[in-house]
Coordinates of C-alpha atoms and ligand atoms in Angstrom, one line a residue:
X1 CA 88.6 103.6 136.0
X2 CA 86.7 106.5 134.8
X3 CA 86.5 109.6 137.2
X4 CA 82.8 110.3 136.0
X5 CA 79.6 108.2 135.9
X6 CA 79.5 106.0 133.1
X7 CA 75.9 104.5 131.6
X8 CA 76.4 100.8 131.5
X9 CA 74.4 98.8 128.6
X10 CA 71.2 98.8 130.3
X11 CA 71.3 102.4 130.0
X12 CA 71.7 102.5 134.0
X13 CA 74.0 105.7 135.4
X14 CA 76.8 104.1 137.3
X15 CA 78.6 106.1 139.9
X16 CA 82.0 106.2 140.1
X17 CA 84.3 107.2 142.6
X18 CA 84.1 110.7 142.3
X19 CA 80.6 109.9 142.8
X20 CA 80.8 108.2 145.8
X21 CA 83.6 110.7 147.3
X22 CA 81.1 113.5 147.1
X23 CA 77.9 111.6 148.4
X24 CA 80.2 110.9 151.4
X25 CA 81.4 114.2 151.4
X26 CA 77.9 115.7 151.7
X27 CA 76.3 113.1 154.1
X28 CA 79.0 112.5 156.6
X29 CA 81.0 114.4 159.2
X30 CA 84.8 115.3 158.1
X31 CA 85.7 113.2 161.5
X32 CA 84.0 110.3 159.9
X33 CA 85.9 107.0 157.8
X34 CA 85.4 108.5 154.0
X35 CA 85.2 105.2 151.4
X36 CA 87.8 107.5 149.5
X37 CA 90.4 107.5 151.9
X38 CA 90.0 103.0 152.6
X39 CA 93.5 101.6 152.3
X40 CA 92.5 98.9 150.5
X41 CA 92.4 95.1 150.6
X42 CA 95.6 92.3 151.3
X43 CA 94.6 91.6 147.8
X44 CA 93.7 94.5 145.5
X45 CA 90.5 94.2 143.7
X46 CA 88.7 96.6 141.1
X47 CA 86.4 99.3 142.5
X48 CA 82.7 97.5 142.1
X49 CA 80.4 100.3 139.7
X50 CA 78.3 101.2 141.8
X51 CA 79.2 100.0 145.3
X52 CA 81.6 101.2 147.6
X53 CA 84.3 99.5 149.4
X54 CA 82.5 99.4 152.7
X55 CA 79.0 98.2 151.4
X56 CA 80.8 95.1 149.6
X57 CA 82.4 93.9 152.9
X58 CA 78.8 94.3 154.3
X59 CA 77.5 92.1 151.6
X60 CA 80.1 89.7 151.9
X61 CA 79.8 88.8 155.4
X62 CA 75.9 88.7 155.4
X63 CA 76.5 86.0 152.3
X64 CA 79.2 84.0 154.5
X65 CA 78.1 81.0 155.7
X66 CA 79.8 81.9 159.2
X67 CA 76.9 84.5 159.2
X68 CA 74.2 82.3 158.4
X69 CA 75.4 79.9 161.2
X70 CA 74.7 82.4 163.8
X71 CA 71.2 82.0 163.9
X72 CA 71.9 78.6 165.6
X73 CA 74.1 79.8 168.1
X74 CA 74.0 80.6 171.7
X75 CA 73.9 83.9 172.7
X76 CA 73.4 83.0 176.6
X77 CA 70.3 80.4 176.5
X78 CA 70.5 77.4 174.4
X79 CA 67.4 76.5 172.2
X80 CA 66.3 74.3 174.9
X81 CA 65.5 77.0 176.8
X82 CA 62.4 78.1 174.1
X83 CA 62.1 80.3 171.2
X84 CA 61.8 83.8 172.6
X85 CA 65.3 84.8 173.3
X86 CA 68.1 85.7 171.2
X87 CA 70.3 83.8 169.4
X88 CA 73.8 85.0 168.3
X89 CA 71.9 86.9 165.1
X90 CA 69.5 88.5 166.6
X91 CA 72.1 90.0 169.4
X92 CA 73.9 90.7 166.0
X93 CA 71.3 92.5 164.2
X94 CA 70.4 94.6 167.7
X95 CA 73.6 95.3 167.9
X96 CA 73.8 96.6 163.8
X97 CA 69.9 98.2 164.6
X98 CA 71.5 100.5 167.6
X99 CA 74.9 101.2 165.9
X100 CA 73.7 102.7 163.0
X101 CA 71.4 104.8 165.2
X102 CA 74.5 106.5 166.4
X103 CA 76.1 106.5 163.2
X104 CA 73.3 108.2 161.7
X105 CA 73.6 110.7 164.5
X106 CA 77.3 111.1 164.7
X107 CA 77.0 111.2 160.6
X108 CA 79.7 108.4 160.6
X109 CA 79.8 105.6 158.0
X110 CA 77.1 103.7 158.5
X111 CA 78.2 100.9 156.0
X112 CA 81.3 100.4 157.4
X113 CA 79.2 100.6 160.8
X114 CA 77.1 97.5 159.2
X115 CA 79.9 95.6 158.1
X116 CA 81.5 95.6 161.8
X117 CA 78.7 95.3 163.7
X118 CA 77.1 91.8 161.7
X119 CA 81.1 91.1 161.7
X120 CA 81.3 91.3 165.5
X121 CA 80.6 88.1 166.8
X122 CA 81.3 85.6 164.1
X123 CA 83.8 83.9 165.8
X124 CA 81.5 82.4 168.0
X125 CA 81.5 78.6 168.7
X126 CA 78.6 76.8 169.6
X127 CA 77.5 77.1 173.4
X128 CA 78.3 80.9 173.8
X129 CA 81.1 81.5 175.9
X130 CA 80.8 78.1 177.5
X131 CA 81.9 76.8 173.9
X132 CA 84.7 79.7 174.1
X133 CA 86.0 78.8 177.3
X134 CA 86.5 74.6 176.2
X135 CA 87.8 75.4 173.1
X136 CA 90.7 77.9 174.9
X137 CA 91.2 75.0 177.5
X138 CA 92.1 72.6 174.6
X139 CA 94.4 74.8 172.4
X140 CA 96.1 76.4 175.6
X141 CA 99.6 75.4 174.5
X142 CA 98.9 76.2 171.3
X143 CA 97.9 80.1 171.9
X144 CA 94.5 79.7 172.9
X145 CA 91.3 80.6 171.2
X146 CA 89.4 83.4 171.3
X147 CA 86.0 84.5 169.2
X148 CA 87.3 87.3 168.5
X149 CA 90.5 86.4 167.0
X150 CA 88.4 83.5 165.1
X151 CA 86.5 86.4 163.5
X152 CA 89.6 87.4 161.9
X153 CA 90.6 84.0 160.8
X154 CA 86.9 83.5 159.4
X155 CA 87.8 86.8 157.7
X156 CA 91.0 85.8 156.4
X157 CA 91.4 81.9 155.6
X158 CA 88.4 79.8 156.8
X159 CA 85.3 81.2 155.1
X160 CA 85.8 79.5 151.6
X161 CA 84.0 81.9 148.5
X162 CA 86.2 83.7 146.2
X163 CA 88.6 81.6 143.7
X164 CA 90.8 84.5 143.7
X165 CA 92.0 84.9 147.2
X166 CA 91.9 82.9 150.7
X167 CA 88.6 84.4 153.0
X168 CA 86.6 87.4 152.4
X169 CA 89.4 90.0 151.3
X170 CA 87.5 92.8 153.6
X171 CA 88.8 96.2 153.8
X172 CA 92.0 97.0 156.0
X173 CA 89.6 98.4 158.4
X174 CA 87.1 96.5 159.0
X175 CA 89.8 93.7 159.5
X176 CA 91.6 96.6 162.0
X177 CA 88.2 97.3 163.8
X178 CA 87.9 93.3 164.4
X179 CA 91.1 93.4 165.8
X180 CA 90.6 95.8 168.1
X181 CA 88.2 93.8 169.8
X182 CA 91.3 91.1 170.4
X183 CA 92.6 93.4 172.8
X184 CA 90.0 95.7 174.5
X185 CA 92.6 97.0 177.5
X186 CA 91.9 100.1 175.9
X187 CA 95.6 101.1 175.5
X188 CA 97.1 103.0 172.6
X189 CA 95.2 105.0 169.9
X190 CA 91.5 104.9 170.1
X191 CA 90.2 103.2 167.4
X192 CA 88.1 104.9 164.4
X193 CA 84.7 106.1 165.9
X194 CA 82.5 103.6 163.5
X195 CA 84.1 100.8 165.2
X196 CA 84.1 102.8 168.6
X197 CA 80.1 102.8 168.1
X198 CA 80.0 99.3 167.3
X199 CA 81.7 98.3 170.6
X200 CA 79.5 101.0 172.6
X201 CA 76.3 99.2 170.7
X202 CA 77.2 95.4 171.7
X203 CA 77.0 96.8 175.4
X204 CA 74.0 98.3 175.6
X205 CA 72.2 95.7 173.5
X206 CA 73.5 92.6 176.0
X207 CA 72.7 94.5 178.8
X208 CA 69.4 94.6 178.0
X209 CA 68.5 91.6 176.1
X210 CA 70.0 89.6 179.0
X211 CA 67.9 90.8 181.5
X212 CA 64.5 90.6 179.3
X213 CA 65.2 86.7 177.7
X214 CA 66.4 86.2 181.6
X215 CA 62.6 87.8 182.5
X216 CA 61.1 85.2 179.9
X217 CA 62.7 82.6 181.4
X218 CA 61.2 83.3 185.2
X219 CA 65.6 83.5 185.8
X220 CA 64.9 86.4 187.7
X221 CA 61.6 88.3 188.8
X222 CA 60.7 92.5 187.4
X223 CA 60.7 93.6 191.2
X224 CA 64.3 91.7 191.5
X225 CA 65.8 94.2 188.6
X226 CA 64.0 97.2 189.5
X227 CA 65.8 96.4 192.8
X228 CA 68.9 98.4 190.3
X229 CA 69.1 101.7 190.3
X230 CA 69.5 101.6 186.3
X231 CA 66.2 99.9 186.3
X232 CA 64.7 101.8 188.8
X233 CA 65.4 105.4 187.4
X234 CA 64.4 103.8 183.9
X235 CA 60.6 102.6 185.4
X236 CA 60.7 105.9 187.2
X237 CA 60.5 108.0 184.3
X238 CA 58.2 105.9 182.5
X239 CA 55.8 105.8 185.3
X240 CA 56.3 109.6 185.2
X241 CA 54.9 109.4 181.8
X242 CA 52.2 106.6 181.9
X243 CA 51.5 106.7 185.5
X244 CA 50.0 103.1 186.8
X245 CA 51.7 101.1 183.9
X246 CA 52.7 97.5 185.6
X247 CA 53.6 94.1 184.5
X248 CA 54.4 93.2 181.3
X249 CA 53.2 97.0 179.6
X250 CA 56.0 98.2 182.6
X251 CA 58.7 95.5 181.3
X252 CA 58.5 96.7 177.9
X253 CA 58.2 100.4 178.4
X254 CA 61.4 99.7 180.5
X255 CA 63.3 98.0 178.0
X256 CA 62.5 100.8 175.7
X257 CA 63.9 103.2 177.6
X258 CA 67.0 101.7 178.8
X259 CA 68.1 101.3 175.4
X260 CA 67.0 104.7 174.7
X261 CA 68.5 106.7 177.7
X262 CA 72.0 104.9 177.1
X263 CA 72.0 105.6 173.3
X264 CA 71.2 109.4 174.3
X265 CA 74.0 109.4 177.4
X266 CA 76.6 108.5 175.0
X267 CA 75.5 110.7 172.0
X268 CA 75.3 113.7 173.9
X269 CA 78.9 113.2 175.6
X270 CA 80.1 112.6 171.8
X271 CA 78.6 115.4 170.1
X272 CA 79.8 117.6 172.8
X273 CA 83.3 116.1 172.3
X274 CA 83.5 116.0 168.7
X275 CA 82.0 119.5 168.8
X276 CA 84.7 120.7 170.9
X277 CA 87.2 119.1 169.4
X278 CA 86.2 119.5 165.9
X279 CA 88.8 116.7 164.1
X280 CA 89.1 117.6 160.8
X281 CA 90.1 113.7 159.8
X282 CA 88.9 110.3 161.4
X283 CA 92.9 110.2 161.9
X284 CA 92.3 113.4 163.6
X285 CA 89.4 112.1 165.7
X286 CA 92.0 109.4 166.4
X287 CA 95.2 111.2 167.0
X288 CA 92.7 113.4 169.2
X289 CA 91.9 110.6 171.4
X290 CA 88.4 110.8 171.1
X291 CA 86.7 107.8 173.1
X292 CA 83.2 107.2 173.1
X293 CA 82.4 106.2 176.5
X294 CA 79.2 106.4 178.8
X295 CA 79.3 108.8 181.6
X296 CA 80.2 108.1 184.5
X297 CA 77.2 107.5 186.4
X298 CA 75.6 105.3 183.7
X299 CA 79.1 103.1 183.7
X300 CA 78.4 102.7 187.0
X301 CA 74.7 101.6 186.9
X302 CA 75.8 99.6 184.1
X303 CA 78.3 97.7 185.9
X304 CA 76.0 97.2 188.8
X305 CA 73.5 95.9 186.3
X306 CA 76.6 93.2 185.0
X307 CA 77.4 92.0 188.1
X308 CA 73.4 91.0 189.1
X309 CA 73.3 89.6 185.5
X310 CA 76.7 87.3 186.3
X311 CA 75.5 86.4 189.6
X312 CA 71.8 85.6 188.6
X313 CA 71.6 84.9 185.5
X314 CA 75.1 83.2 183.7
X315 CA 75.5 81.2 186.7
X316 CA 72.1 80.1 187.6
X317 CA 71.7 76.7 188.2
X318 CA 69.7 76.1 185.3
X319 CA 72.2 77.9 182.6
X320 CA 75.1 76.4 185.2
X321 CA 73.8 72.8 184.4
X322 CA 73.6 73.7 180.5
X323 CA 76.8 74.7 179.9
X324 CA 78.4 71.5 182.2
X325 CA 76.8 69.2 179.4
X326 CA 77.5 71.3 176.5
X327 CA 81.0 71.6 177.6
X328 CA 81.3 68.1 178.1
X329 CA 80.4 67.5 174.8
X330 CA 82.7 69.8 172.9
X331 CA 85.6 68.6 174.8
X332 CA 84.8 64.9 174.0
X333 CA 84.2 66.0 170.6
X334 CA 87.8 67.6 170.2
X335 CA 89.5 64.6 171.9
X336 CA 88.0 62.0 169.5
X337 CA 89.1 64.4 166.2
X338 CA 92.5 64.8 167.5
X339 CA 93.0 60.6 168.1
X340 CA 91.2 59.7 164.6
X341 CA 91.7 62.9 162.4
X342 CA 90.5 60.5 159.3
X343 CA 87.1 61.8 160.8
X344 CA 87.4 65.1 160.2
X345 CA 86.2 66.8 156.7
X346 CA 88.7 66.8 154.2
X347 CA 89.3 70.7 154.3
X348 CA 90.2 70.9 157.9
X349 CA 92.5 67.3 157.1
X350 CA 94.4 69.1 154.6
X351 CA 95.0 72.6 156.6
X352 CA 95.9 70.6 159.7
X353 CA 99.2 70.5 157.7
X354 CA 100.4 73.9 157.6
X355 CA 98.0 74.8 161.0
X356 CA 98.3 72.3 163.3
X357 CA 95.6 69.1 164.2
X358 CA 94.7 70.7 167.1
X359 CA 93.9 74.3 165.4
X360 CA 92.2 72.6 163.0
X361 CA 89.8 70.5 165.0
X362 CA 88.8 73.4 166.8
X363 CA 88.1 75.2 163.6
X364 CA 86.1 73.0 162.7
X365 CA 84.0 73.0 166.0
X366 CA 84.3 76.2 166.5
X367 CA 82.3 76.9 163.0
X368 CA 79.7 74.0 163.7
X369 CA 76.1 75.3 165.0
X370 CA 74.7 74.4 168.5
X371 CA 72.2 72.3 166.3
X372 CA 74.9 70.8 164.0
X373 CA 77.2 69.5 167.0
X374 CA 74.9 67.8 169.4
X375 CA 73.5 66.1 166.0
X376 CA 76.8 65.1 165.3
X377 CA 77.6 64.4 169.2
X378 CA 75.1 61.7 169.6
X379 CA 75.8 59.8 166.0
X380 CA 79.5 60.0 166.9
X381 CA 78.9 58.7 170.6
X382 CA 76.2 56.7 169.8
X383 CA 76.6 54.0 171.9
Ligands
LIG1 MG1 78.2 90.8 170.7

């Protein structure tokens, strides 16, 4: 491939890698992933004219119909519940919205920030982590399941678009990042910072979407959560601000700055690291141990704030009495695949060959929308 930009036949300049190496050179940090310095994909592919390696994985998973199926997926209330709270996309694309904020900061990659972040939580079955926790009961002598190991097989086998090559063929590090996620004990080499920020992101944006959809719902009361001292100092300094704000104007303001003062904790505890430190590589920044982690006193405000939410909120009655049925549902669902298997599409027929029926079935449910399987619940159990 040519070294210089090349004018394809619409008369359009093209850039090539040199190209890209030196926008990346200009616009991000040397501690940051460079495009140039990707090791590839499992199976090799031609550099795309005018997109890097990072921005194609981006645009691969937001065409994957695992994506699209996220926007009829539990995030923590089911679509019973009403329309104002998130689903599994739009956690996703508050989660994308906040990482790139620090990327843009930190000067990291912010496409391969994208790609991870709308990766993240594609592994989701229907029901949330209700649908997690069913689907892990049922394969539990057969290694479990876990969403974020069903990411990578998504990434790798089940998502069906290229004639060339099994799943997505994404970048060895956005496949890496991914797995991180598998096993968060935190051990070993820190991971690259873009997927550092992408973790860091997910937090703060479940923190606080939780407690506002839990709001909506009349879950829990304002005076309840400003009962926390991470709420409290957050109203605190808006009411410093706009003094006499209450009720709904006070909810919102708070919000705001919740996300806003954890996003500023952690980017000035990083930039005084990675000033410090100055890694000269993002294997540097790794063989450097750099971890982006809150401070200590907003860890400990946000743990505070995750233990109400667990108590209050993911085991109130209401959600409680949700996830009973919807678990009910999935298990019958896997029980009646396994015993007549001629029911199942003939994809997940034929891969229950090399894979396993049971894998298989929960494949297949595990990729089904919460609006796909109780459709498919009641004409199955009809009577
Ligand atoms: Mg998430």
């Amino acid at each position: 491939m040519s070294k210089v930009s090349s004018v394809s036949k619409s008369g359009a300049a093209q850039p090539s890698d040199e190209m890209l190496r030196n926008r990346e050179a200009a616009l991000l940090a040397p501690y940051a992933m460079h495009s140039v310095d990707s090791r590839g994909r499992e199976y090799p592919e031609l550099p795309h004219p005018y997109r890097g390696p990072f921005q194609r994985d981006r645009d691969r998973i937001v065409h994957s119909a695992a994506y699209r199926r996220l926007s009829y997926k539990t995030q923590v209330f089911t679509n019973e519940m009403g329309d104002y709270h998130r689903t599994r996309l739009t956690h996703t694309l508050e989660v994308a919205s906040i990482a790139r904020t620090f990327g843009r900061a930190l000067r990291l990659n912010e496409d391969l920030i994208e790609a991870l972040a709308l990766a993240h939580d594609i592994g989701h079955p229907p029901f949330g982590h209700a649908g997690e926790d069913t689907l892990n009961a049922c394969l539990q002598d057969e290694g479990g399941f876990n969403h974020n190991s069903q990411a990578l097989r998504i990434f790798r086998q089940l998502e069906v678009r290229y004639h060339e090559f099994p799943g997505l063929n994404l970048s060895v590090e956005v496949l890496e990042g991914q797995a991180s996620r598998v096993d968060k004990t935190g051990h070993g080499r820190p991971s690259l910072l873009e997927v550092q920020v992408v973790d860091v992101a997910d937090s703060i944006a479940y923190d606080t979407h939780d407690a506002d959809d839990a709001l909506e719902s009349g879950l829990v009361s304002l005076e309840t959560l400003l009962e926390l001292p991470l709420w409290s100092e957050a109203a605190d300094r808006v009411l410093d601000r706009r003094p006499g704000m209450t009720g709904d104007d006070l909810r919102r303001a708070v919000l705001h700055e919740l996300i806003d003062s954890q996003v500023s904790d952690l980017l000035e505890r990083g930039m005084a690291l990675l000033a410090e430190t100055a890694p000269e590589s993002s294997t540097a920044a790794r063989q450097a141990g750099i971890r982006l982690e809150p401070s200590r006193t907003l860890a400990e405000k946000k743990s505070q704030l995750e233990a109400f939410l667990h108590d209050r909120v993911y085991r109130h009655p209401l959600v409680m009495a949700q996830r009973r049925t919807a678990q009910a549902e999935l298990r019958q669902m896997f029980e009646l695949f396994v015993q007549r298997p001629e029911l199942l599409p003939q994809k997940f027929r034929q891969q229950s060959e090399a894979d396993g029926l049971s894998r298989s079935v929960a494949d297949y449910l595990a990729g089904m929308t919460d609006r796909f399987i109780q459709q498919e619940f009641r004409r199955l159990f009809a009577n």
